[in-house]
Amino acid sequence: MEALTAVVLLVGRYGVQELVGALTGKAELGRLASELFGALAESENRISDRLAQVEQRLSGIEDRLDEVLGQRYQAALNAGMRSLLDAAAEVDPQRRAEEFAIARGRFQEATAAARSLLETAVAERYLMLCAIALGRPMAAKVAWDRINGQVTTAAIDLGNAFRNAISASEMRLEERGEAPPQPNLRRPPDKDRKHNRYQERLDAEAARIRADIADAAPLVERLLTEAGVLGQAIGQPPPAQIRLRITDADATKTPPQRAVSWRGSEWPSPGQSRPITFPSFTWVVAPTAASTRFGALIATWKRFEILADDEARPGTLSYLQEPPYRPTTHIRNARVDITVEADPALPRPLSIWQPGASGARVGRRSDERPRRHKLASGDRRYELSEVVAVPVDEHGNATGADAVCVDNVVLVRYSESSASGS
């Protein structure tokens, strides 16, 4: 059992209140406490090594991170883990509390020495466990907020890095002395050998970057899931289901059309007629309550109302479907009011839009893009009110998912299997 799945699995097996009881020292739950702390201690070193790899992928650098700072972080984390194990084995309540207090101090040192968003999040999860054990709900809430803020920012950064893999590859090749060749104006790019060799190296580097990000993403996903499970210990609702969707255009059997940039000109790939397809990296969050939460991001639907005077028309909505994309039989317009919150506020500006607000909206041109809204860095709230297109059945009742996108996160109002027309 890995440390980043221990909390989730044990809560699923025993329950949230039982986990809280084990942390606070109920004798009959000693087995649960030993399982929890044993799993944490057993795999903590492997997690620390994994975090260092993930940080390199998030930052896009090849060099090792500062070793002195890394030693401080790991030493503090190890010392805190030892105190947690001592606390779990302690029978006397006072000595148990003292060990938890010592562990909390060590994990605070670890947060100060953390080199990345994810290292901070891991240290904060231990601070939260200590706060729960010491009966300090406010301190537990502070740690929980910090976990959500750090991991959500990392999840968004992963999506941005995936999307910008080509530009990052160009920078890496340039750093290695591989600048783009001068264009041969007498022949198109597909006939230019120097350009083709450079393009192949560029595509290979971008594929490596995207593979690294895809490899790092499960750790972020587990931290998000664990944060949602731990939140229940301080009165938060059950966490939403999180799914990661990665679509790599290069992985399709028939490569899609790709426009090749050539010093300001664009030459289409020869012999291709399919629409341009771009790789995507998307977190999809299915709801479990009136609000849908993804770490620090919360979407609350204030209104969802099918317009009474609008008729169903043929249309296609594919932004939430799994490949191969199937056309939606009919769509109708709906008035949707959504509040998007960042709790805590994030140190990144966020782009917010509704996928059906323009491009798929009935009566709009198909080439229109959804209107983008901005939640500025440090802001906590944005009110969104728009008319969007939604899939409907033969009676005009909504049947599919309504959603709001926040950067690379899709927050869903309905699951596709439980949608209704209300």
CSV table of C-alpha atoms in Angstrom, one decimal:
chain,number,residue,atom,x,y,z
A,1,MET,CA,0.0,0.0,0.0
A,2,GLU,CA,1.6,3.3,-1.1
A,3,ALA,CA,1.5,6.3,1.1
A,4,LEU,CA,-0.5,8.4,-1.4
A,5,THR,CA,-3.2,5.7,-1.5
A,6,ALA,CA,-3.2,4.6,2.1
A,7,VAL,CA,-5.6,7.3,3.4
A,8,VAL,CA,-8.0,6.7,0.5
A,9,LEU,CA,-8.0,3.0,0.8
A,10,LEU,CA,-8.3,3.0,4.6
A,11,VAL,CA,-11.1,5.5,4.7
A,12,GLY,CA,-12.9,3.4,2.1
A,13,ARG,CA,-12.4,0.3,4.3
A,14,TYR,CA,-13.1,1.7,7.7
A,15,GLY,CA,-14.7,5.1,7.2
A,16,VAL,CA,-13.7,8.8,7.9
A,17,GLN,CA,-14.8,8.9,11.5
A,18,GLU,CA,-12.9,5.7,12.3
A,19,LEU,CA,-9.7,7.3,10.8
A,20,VAL,CA,-10.2,10.4,12.9
A,21,GLY,CA,-10.7,8.1,15.9
A,22,ALA,CA,-7.5,6.2,15.2
A,23,LEU,CA,-5.5,9.4,14.9
A,24,THR,CA,-6.9,10.8,18.2
A,25,GLY,CA,-6.0,7.6,20.1
A,26,LYS,CA,-9.1,5.3,20.5
A,27,ALA,CA,-7.7,2.0,21.7
A,28,GLU,CA,-10.1,-0.2,19.7
A,29,LEU,CA,-8.8,1.5,16.5
A,30,GLY,CA,-5.1,0.8,17.1
A,31,ARG,CA,-4.9,-1.6,14.2
A,32,LEU,CA,-6.1,1.1,11.8
A,33,ALA,CA,-3.6,3.5,13.2
A,34,SER,CA,-0.7,1.0,12.7
A,35,GLU,CA,-1.9,0.3,9.2
A,36,LEU,CA,-2.0,4.0,8.3
A,37,PHE,CA,1.4,5.0,9.8
A,38,GLY,CA,3.1,1.8,8.6
A,39,ALA,CA,2.0,2.5,5.0
A,40,LEU,CA,3.2,6.1,5.2
A,41,ALA,CA,6.6,5.2,6.6
A,42,GLU,CA,7.2,2.2,4.3
A,43,SER,CA,7.0,4.2,1.0
A,44,GLU,CA,7.8,7.7,2.0
A,45,ASN,CA,11.3,7.6,0.5
A,46,ARG,CA,10.0,6.4,-2.8
A,47,ILE,CA,7.5,9.2,-2.8
A,48,SER,CA,10.2,11.8,-2.2
A,49,ASP,CA,12.3,10.5,-5.1
A,50,ARG,CA,9.1,10.7,-7.2
A,51,LEU,CA,8.5,14.2,-6.2
A,52,ALA,CA,11.9,15.3,-7.4
A,53,GLN,CA,11.2,13.8,-10.8
A,54,VAL,CA,7.8,15.4,-11.0
A,55,GLU,CA,9.3,18.8,-10.2
A,56,GLN,CA,11.8,18.5,-13.0
A,57,ARG,CA,9.0,17.8,-15.4
A,58,LEU,CA,6.8,20.6,-14.1
A,59,SER,CA,9.7,23.1,-14.4
A,60,GLY,CA,11.0,21.8,-17.7
A,61,ILE,CA,14.6,21.7,-16.6
A,62,GLU,CA,17.2,19.0,-16.9
A,63,ASP,CA,19.4,19.9,-13.9
A,64,ARG,CA,19.0,18.4,-10.5
A,65,LEU,CA,17.4,20.6,-7.9
A,66,ASP,CA,19.4,22.1,-5.1
A,67,GLU,CA,20.8,19.2,-3.0
A,68,VAL,CA,21.3,21.1,0.2
A,69,LEU,CA,17.6,22.2,0.3
A,70,GLY,CA,16.5,18.7,-0.7
A,71,GLN,CA,18.4,17.2,2.2
A,72,ARG,CA,16.7,19.7,4.6
A,73,TYR,CA,13.3,18.7,3.3
A,74,GLN,CA,13.9,15.0,3.4
A,75,ALA,CA,15.6,15.1,6.9
A,76,ALA,CA,12.6,17.1,8.3
A,77,LEU,CA,10.1,14.7,6.7
A,78,ASN,CA,11.9,11.6,8.0
A,79,ALA,CA,12.1,13.0,11.5
A,80,GLY,CA,8.4,13.8,11.5
A,81,MET,CA,7.6,10.4,10.2
A,82,ARG,CA,9.6,8.8,13.1
A,83,SER,CA,7.6,10.9,15.6
A,84,LEU,CA,4.4,9.8,14.0
A,85,LEU,CA,5.4,6.2,14.4
A,86,ASP,CA,6.3,6.8,18.0
A,87,ALA,CA,2.9,8.5,18.6
A,88,ALA,CA,1.0,5.6,17.0
A,89,ALA,CA,2.7,3.1,19.4
A,90,GLU,CA,2.3,5.3,22.5
A,91,VAL,CA,-0.4,4.3,25.0
A,92,ASP,CA,-0.2,7.3,27.3
A,93,PRO,CA,-2.4,10.1,26.0
A,94,GLN,CA,-0.1,12.9,27.1
A,95,ARG,CA,3.0,11.3,25.6
A,96,ARG,CA,1.1,10.6,22.5
A,97,ALA,CA,0.1,14.2,22.1
A,98,GLU,CA,3.7,15.3,22.8
A,99,GLU,CA,4.9,13.1,19.9
A,100,PHE,CA,2.3,14.5,17.6
A,101,ALA,CA,3.4,18.0,18.5
A,102,ILE,CA,7.0,17.1,17.8
A,103,ALA,CA,6.0,15.6,14.5
A,104,ARG,CA,4.0,18.7,13.6
A,105,GLY,CA,7.1,20.9,14.2
A,106,ARG,CA,9.2,18.7,11.9
A,107,PHE,CA,6.6,18.8,9.1
A,108,GLN,CA,6.5,22.6,9.5
A,109,GLU,CA,10.2,22.6,8.9
A,110,ALA,CA,9.6,20.4,5.8
A,111,THR,CA,7.2,22.9,4.3
A,112,ALA,CA,9.7,25.7,4.8
A,113,ALA,CA,12.4,23.7,3.0
A,114,ALA,CA,10.0,22.4,0.2
A,115,ARG,CA,11.3,23.1,-3.3
A,116,SER,CA,8.1,22.6,-5.2
A,117,LEU,CA,4.3,22.8,-5.1
A,118,LEU,CA,4.0,19.0,-4.6
A,119,GLU,CA,6.6,18.8,-1.9
A,120,THR,CA,4.7,21.5,0.0
A,121,ALA,CA,1.5,19.6,-0.5
A,122,VAL,CA,2.9,16.3,0.8
A,123,ALA,CA,4.3,18.0,4.0
A,124,GLU,CA,0.9,19.8,4.5
A,125,ARG,CA,-0.9,16.5,4.4
A,126,TYR,CA,1.1,15.4,7.4
A,127,LEU,CA,0.5,18.6,9.1
A,128,MET,CA,-3.2,18.0,8.6
A,129,LEU,CA,-3.0,14.5,10.1
A,130,CYS,CA,-1.2,15.9,13.1
A,131,ALA,CA,-3.7,18.7,13.6
A,132,ILE,CA,-6.6,16.1,13.5
A,133,ALA,CA,-4.8,13.9,16.0
A,134,LEU,CA,-4.2,16.9,18.3
A,135,GLY,CA,-7.9,18.0,18.1
A,136,ARG,CA,-7.1,21.3,16.3
A,137,PRO,CA,-9.8,21.6,13.5
A,138,MET,CA,-8.8,25.1,12.5
A,139,ALA,CA,-5.2,24.1,12.0
A,140,ALA,CA,-6.4,21.1,10.0
A,141,LYS,CA,-8.4,23.4,7.8
A,142,VAL,CA,-5.4,25.7,7.1
A,143,ALA,CA,-3.3,22.7,6.1
A,144,TRP,CA,-6.2,21.4,3.9
A,145,ASP,CA,-6.4,24.7,2.1
A,146,ARG,CA,-2.7,24.7,1.5
A,147,ILE,CA,-2.9,21.2,0.1
A,148,ASN,CA,-5.6,22.1,-2.3
A,149,GLY,CA,-3.9,25.3,-3.4
A,150,GLN,CA,-0.6,23.7,-4.1
A,151,VAL,CA,-1.9,20.6,-5.9
A,152,THR,CA,-4.5,22.6,-8.0
A,153,THR,CA,-1.8,24.9,-9.2
A,154,ALA,CA,0.4,22.0,-10.1
A,155,ALA,CA,-2.4,20.3,-12.0
A,156,ILE,CA,-3.0,23.5,-14.0
A,157,ASP,CA,0.8,23.9,-14.6
A,158,LEU,CA,0.9,20.3,-16.0
A,159,GLY,CA,-1.8,21.1,-18.5
A,160,ASN,CA,-0.1,24.3,-19.6
A,161,ALA,CA,3.2,22.5,-20.0
A,162,PHE,CA,1.5,19.8,-22.1
A,163,ARG,CA,-0.2,22.4,-24.3
A,164,ASN,CA,3.1,24.3,-24.7
A,165,ALA,CA,5.3,21.3,-25.4
A,166,ILE,CA,6.2,22.5,-28.9
A,167,SER,CA,7.4,25.9,-27.8
A,168,ALA,CA,9.3,24.3,-24.9
A,169,SER,CA,10.9,21.9,-27.4
A,170,GLU,CA,12.0,24.8,-29.6
A,171,MET,CA,13.7,26.4,-26.6
A,172,ARG,CA,15.5,23.1,-25.7
A,173,LEU,CA,16.7,22.6,-29.3
A,174,GLU,CA,17.9,26.1,-29.4
A,175,GLU,CA,19.8,25.7,-26.1
A,176,ARG,CA,21.5,22.7,-27.8
A,177,GLY,CA,22.5,24.8,-30.8
A,178,GLU,CA,19.8,23.3,-33.1
A,179,ALA,CA,18.2,26.5,-34.5
A,180,PRO,CA,15.5,26.2,-37.2
A,181,PRO,CA,17.1,26.1,-40.7
A,182,GLN,CA,16.7,29.0,-43.0
A,183,PRO,CA,13.8,28.5,-45.4
A,184,ASN,CA,14.3,27.5,-48.9
A,185,LEU,CA,11.9,29.7,-50.7
A,186,ARG,CA,12.1,27.7,-53.9
A,187,ARG,CA,10.4,24.6,-52.4
A,188,PRO,CA,7.7,24.0,-49.9
A,189,PRO,CA,8.6,22.7,-46.4
A,190,ASP,CA,7.6,19.1,-47.2
A,191,LYS,CA,10.3,18.9,-49.9
A,192,ASP,CA,13.0,20.6,-47.7
A,193,ARG,CA,15.2,17.9,-46.1
A,194,LYS,CA,16.8,20.2,-43.5
A,195,HIS,CA,13.4,21.5,-42.4
A,196,ASN,CA,12.0,17.9,-42.2
A,197,ARG,CA,14.9,16.7,-40.1
A,198,TYR,CA,14.5,19.7,-37.7
A,199,GLN,CA,10.7,19.0,-37.6
A,200,GLU,CA,11.3,15.4,-36.7
A,201,ARG,CA,13.6,16.3,-33.9
A,202,LEU,CA,11.1,19.0,-32.7
A,203,ASP,CA,8.3,16.4,-32.7
A,204,ALA,CA,10.4,13.9,-30.9
A,205,GLU,CA,11.3,16.3,-28.2
A,206,ALA,CA,7.7,17.4,-27.8
A,207,ALA,CA,6.6,13.8,-27.5
A,208,ARG,CA,9.2,13.2,-24.7
A,209,ILE,CA,7.9,16.3,-22.8
A,210,ARG,CA,4.3,15.1,-23.1
A,211,ALA,CA,5.3,11.6,-22.0
A,212,ASP,CA,7.1,13.0,-18.9
A,213,ILE,CA,4.0,15.0,-18.0
A,214,ALA,CA,1.7,12.0,-18.5
A,215,ASP,CA,4.0,10.0,-16.3
A,216,ALA,CA,3.9,12.6,-13.6
A,217,ALA,CA,0.2,13.3,-13.7
A,218,PRO,CA,-1.0,10.2,-11.6
A,219,LEU,CA,0.9,11.5,-8.6
A,220,VAL,CA,-1.0,14.8,-8.9
A,221,GLU,CA,-4.2,12.9,-9.3
A,222,ARG,CA,-3.6,10.8,-6.2
A,223,LEU,CA,-2.8,14.0,-4.1
A,224,LEU,CA,-6.1,15.6,-5.3
A,225,THR,CA,-8.1,12.5,-4.5
A,226,GLU,CA,-6.5,12.1,-1.0
A,227,ALA,CA,-7.1,15.8,-0.3
A,228,GLY,CA,-10.8,15.3,-1.1
A,229,VAL,CA,-11.0,12.3,1.2
A,230,LEU,CA,-9.2,14.0,4.1
A,231,GLY,CA,-11.5,17.0,3.7
A,232,GLN,CA,-14.4,14.8,5.0
A,233,ALA,CA,-12.6,14.6,8.3
A,234,ILE,CA,-13.2,18.4,8.8
A,235,GLY,CA,-16.8,18.5,7.6
A,236,GLN,CA,-16.3,18.8,3.8
A,237,PRO,CA,-18.7,16.9,1.4
A,238,PRO,CA,-17.6,13.7,-0.3
A,239,PRO,CA,-15.1,14.4,-3.1
A,240,ALA,CA,-16.0,14.5,-6.7
A,241,GLN,CA,-14.7,11.9,-9.1
A,242,ILE,CA,-11.7,13.1,-11.0
A,243,ARG,CA,-10.6,11.6,-14.4
A,244,LEU,CA,-7.6,12.6,-16.5
A,245,ARG,CA,-8.0,12.6,-20.2
A,246,ILE,CA,-4.9,12.8,-22.4
A,247,THR,CA,-5.4,13.0,-26.2
A,248,ASP,CA,-2.2,12.9,-28.2
A,249,ALA,CA,-2.6,13.7,-31.9
A,250,ASP,CA,0.5,11.6,-32.7
A,251,ALA,CA,-1.1,8.5,-31.2
A,252,THR,CA,-3.9,8.2,-33.7
A,253,LYS,CA,-3.6,5.6,-36.4
A,254,THR,CA,-4.1,8.1,-39.1
A,255,PRO,CA,-2.2,11.3,-38.3
A,256,PRO,CA,-4.4,14.4,-38.5
A,257,GLN,CA,-3.7,17.4,-40.6
A,258,ARG,CA,-1.0,19.5,-39.1
A,259,ALA,CA,-0.1,23.1,-40.2
A,260,VAL,CA,3.6,23.6,-40.4
A,261,SER,CA,4.8,27.1,-39.4
A,262,TRP,CA,7.4,28.5,-41.8
A,263,ARG,CA,8.6,32.0,-41.0
A,264,GLY,CA,5.2,33.5,-41.0
A,265,SER,CA,3.7,31.2,-43.7
A,266,GLU,CA,1.6,28.1,-43.2
A,267,TRP,CA,1.8,25.1,-45.5
A,268,PRO,CA,-0.7,22.3,-45.0
A,269,SER,CA,0.6,18.8,-44.7
A,270,PRO,CA,0.4,17.1,-48.2
A,271,GLY,CA,-2.5,14.8,-49.0
A,272,GLN,CA,-4.4,15.5,-45.7
A,273,SER,CA,-8.0,16.7,-45.5
A,274,ARG,CA,-9.0,16.0,-41.9
A,275,PRO,CA,-9.5,18.9,-39.5
A,276,ILE,CA,-6.5,20.0,-37.4
A,277,THR,CA,-6.3,18.0,-34.1
A,278,PHE,CA,-4.3,19.2,-31.2
A,279,PRO,CA,-3.1,17.1,-28.2
A,280,SER,CA,-5.0,17.8,-25.0
A,281,PHE,CA,-4.6,17.3,-21.3
A,282,THR,CA,-7.8,17.7,-19.4
A,283,TRP,CA,-9.0,17.0,-15.9
A,284,VAL,CA,-12.7,16.1,-15.9
A,285,VAL,CA,-14.6,16.4,-12.6
A,286,ALA,CA,-17.9,14.6,-12.1
A,287,PRO,CA,-20.2,16.0,-9.4
A,288,THR,CA,-21.3,14.5,-6.1
A,289,ALA,CA,-23.2,17.5,-4.7
A,290,ALA,CA,-24.7,20.8,-5.8
A,291,SER,CA,-21.2,22.1,-6.1
A,292,THR,CA,-18.4,20.5,-8.1
A,293,ARG,CA,-14.9,20.7,-6.6
A,294,PHE,CA,-11.5,20.1,-8.0
A,295,GLY,CA,-8.9,20.9,-5.3
A,296,ALA,CA,-9.2,24.6,-4.8
A,297,LEU,CA,-11.6,25.2,-7.7
A,298,ILE,CA,-15.4,25.1,-7.0
A,299,ALA,CA,-18.2,25.5,-9.5
A,300,THR,CA,-21.7,26.1,-8.2
A,301,TRP,CA,-24.7,26.2,-10.7
A,302,LYS,CA,-27.1,28.9,-9.6
A,303,ARG,CA,-29.4,28.4,-12.5
A,304,PHE,CA,-29.9,25.9,-15.3
A,305,GLU,CA,-33.0,26.6,-17.4
A,306,ILE,CA,-33.9,25.4,-20.9
A,307,LEU,CA,-35.2,28.4,-22.8
A,308,ALA,CA,-39.0,27.9,-23.3
A,309,ASP,CA,-39.3,29.6,-26.7
A,310,ASP,CA,-36.3,27.7,-28.2
A,311,GLU,CA,-36.8,24.7,-30.5
A,312,ALA,CA,-34.5,21.7,-30.6
A,313,ARG,CA,-32.3,21.6,-33.6
A,314,PRO,CA,-29.7,19.1,-35.0
A,315,GLY,CA,-26.3,19.7,-33.7
A,316,THR,CA,-23.0,18.2,-32.4
A,317,LEU,CA,-21.5,18.6,-28.9
A,318,SER,CA,-18.3,16.5,-28.5
A,319,TYR,CA,-16.3,18.4,-25.8
A,320,LEU,CA,-17.1,15.8,-23.1
A,321,GLN,CA,-17.4,12.6,-25.1
A,322,GLU,CA,-14.8,9.9,-25.4
A,323,PRO,CA,-13.3,9.2,-28.8
A,324,PRO,CA,-14.7,8.4,-31.3
A,325,TYR,CA,-16.8,11.5,-31.0
A,326,ARG,CA,-20.5,10.8,-31.7
A,327,PRO,CA,-22.8,13.5,-32.9
A,328,THR,CA,-25.6,14.7,-30.6
A,329,THR,CA,-29.0,14.2,-32.1
A,330,HIS,CA,-30.4,17.6,-31.1
A,331,ILE,CA,-29.4,20.6,-29.0
A,332,ARG,CA,-31.3,23.4,-27.3
A,333,ASN,CA,-30.3,26.7,-25.7
A,334,ALA,CA,-30.2,27.0,-21.9
A,335,ARG,CA,-29.6,29.9,-19.6
A,336,VAL,CA,-26.9,29.0,-17.2
A,337,ASP,CA,-25.6,31.0,-14.2
A,338,ILE,CA,-22.4,29.7,-12.5
A,339,THR,CA,-20.2,30.9,-9.7
A,340,VAL,CA,-16.6,29.8,-10.1
A,341,GLU,CA,-14.5,30.1,-6.9
A,342,ALA,CA,-10.9,29.6,-6.0
A,343,ASP,CA,-10.6,28.6,-2.3
A,344,PRO,CA,-7.8,29.4,-1.6
A,345,ALA,CA,-7.0,31.9,-4.3
A,346,LEU,CA,-4.4,30.7,-6.7
A,347,PRO,CA,-1.2,32.4,-7.8
A,348,ARG,CA,-2.1,31.9,-11.5
A,349,PRO,CA,-4.6,33.8,-13.8
A,350,LEU,CA,-7.4,31.4,-14.8
A,351,SER,CA,-9.2,31.3,-18.1
A,352,ILE,CA,-13.0,30.4,-17.7
A,353,TRP,CA,-15.4,29.5,-20.4
A,354,GLN,CA,-18.5,27.4,-21.2
A,355,PRO,CA,-17.8,25.0,-24.1
A,356,GLY,CA,-21.3,25.4,-25.6
A,357,ALA,CA,-21.5,29.2,-25.2
A,358,SER,CA,-20.7,30.2,-28.8
A,359,GLY,CA,-19.3,27.5,-31.1
A,360,ALA,CA,-22.1,25.0,-30.4
A,361,ARG,CA,-24.8,27.4,-29.5
A,362,VAL,CA,-27.9,27.2,-31.6
A,363,GLY,CA,-28.0,30.0,-34.2
A,364,ARG,CA,-24.3,30.8,-34.0
A,365,ARG,CA,-21.7,30.3,-36.6
A,366,SER,CA,-19.9,27.0,-36.1
A,367,ASP,CA,-16.4,28.6,-36.3
A,368,GLU,CA,-17.1,30.9,-33.3
A,369,ARG,CA,-15.2,30.1,-30.2
A,370,PRO,CA,-16.6,30.3,-26.6
A,371,ARG,CA,-16.1,33.6,-24.9
A,372,ARG,CA,-13.2,33.6,-22.5
A,373,HIS,CA,-13.4,35.1,-19.1
A,374,LYS,CA,-10.6,35.8,-16.7
A,375,LEU,CA,-10.2,35.1,-13.0
A,376,ALA,CA,-7.1,37.2,-12.1
A,377,SER,CA,-4.3,35.9,-10.0
A,378,GLY,CA,-5.2,36.1,-6.4
A,379,ASP,CA,-8.9,36.6,-7.1
A,380,ARG,CA,-11.4,34.3,-5.4
A,381,ARG,CA,-14.7,34.5,-7.3
A,382,TYR,CA,-16.2,35.0,-10.8
A,383,GLU,CA,-19.9,35.1,-11.7
A,384,LEU,CA,-20.7,33.7,-15.1
A,385,SER,CA,-24.1,34.0,-16.9
A,386,GLU,CA,-24.5,32.9,-20.5
A,387,VAL,CA,-26.7,31.0,-23.0
A,388,VAL,CA,-25.2,27.7,-23.9
A,389,ALA,CA,-26.2,24.7,-26.1
A,390,VAL,CA,-27.0,21.4,-24.4
A,391,PRO,CA,-27.9,18.0,-25.8
A,392,VAL,CA,-31.6,17.1,-25.6
A,393,ASP,CA,-33.8,14.0,-26.2
A,394,GLU,CA,-36.8,13.8,-28.6
A,395,HIS,CA,-38.9,15.7,-26.1
A,396,GLY,CA,-36.5,18.6,-25.7
A,397,ASN,CA,-35.3,17.6,-22.2
A,398,ALA,CA,-31.6,18.0,-21.4
A,399,THR,CA,-29.8,14.6,-21.5
A,400,GLY,CA,-26.1,15.4,-21.4
A,401,ALA,CA,-23.5,17.1,-19.4
A,402,ASP,CA,-23.4,20.8,-18.8
A,403,ALA,CA,-19.9,22.0,-17.9
A,404,VAL,CA,-17.7,25.0,-17.2
A,405,CYS,CA,-14.0,24.9,-18.1
A,406,VAL,CA,-11.3,26.5,-15.9
A,407,ASP,CA,-8.1,26.3,-17.9
A,408,ASN,CA,-7.5,22.6,-18.4
A,409,VAL,CA,-10.1,21.5,-15.8
A,410,VAL,CA,-13.7,20.6,-16.9
A,411,LEU,CA,-16.2,20.9,-14.0
A,412,VAL,CA,-19.4,19.0,-14.9
A,413,ARG,CA,-22.9,19.7,-13.6
A,414,TYR,CA,-24.4,16.4,-14.7
A,415,SER,CA,-22.8,13.1,-15.1
A,416,GLU,CA,-23.7,11.8,-18.6
A,417,SER,CA,-25.6,8.8,-17.2
A,418,SER,CA,-27.7,10.8,-14.7
A,419,ALA,CA,-28.5,14.0,-16.6
A,420,SER,CA,-32.1,15.3,-16.5
A,421,GLY,CA,-34.0,18.1,-18.0
A,422,SER,CA,-34.6,19.9,-14.7
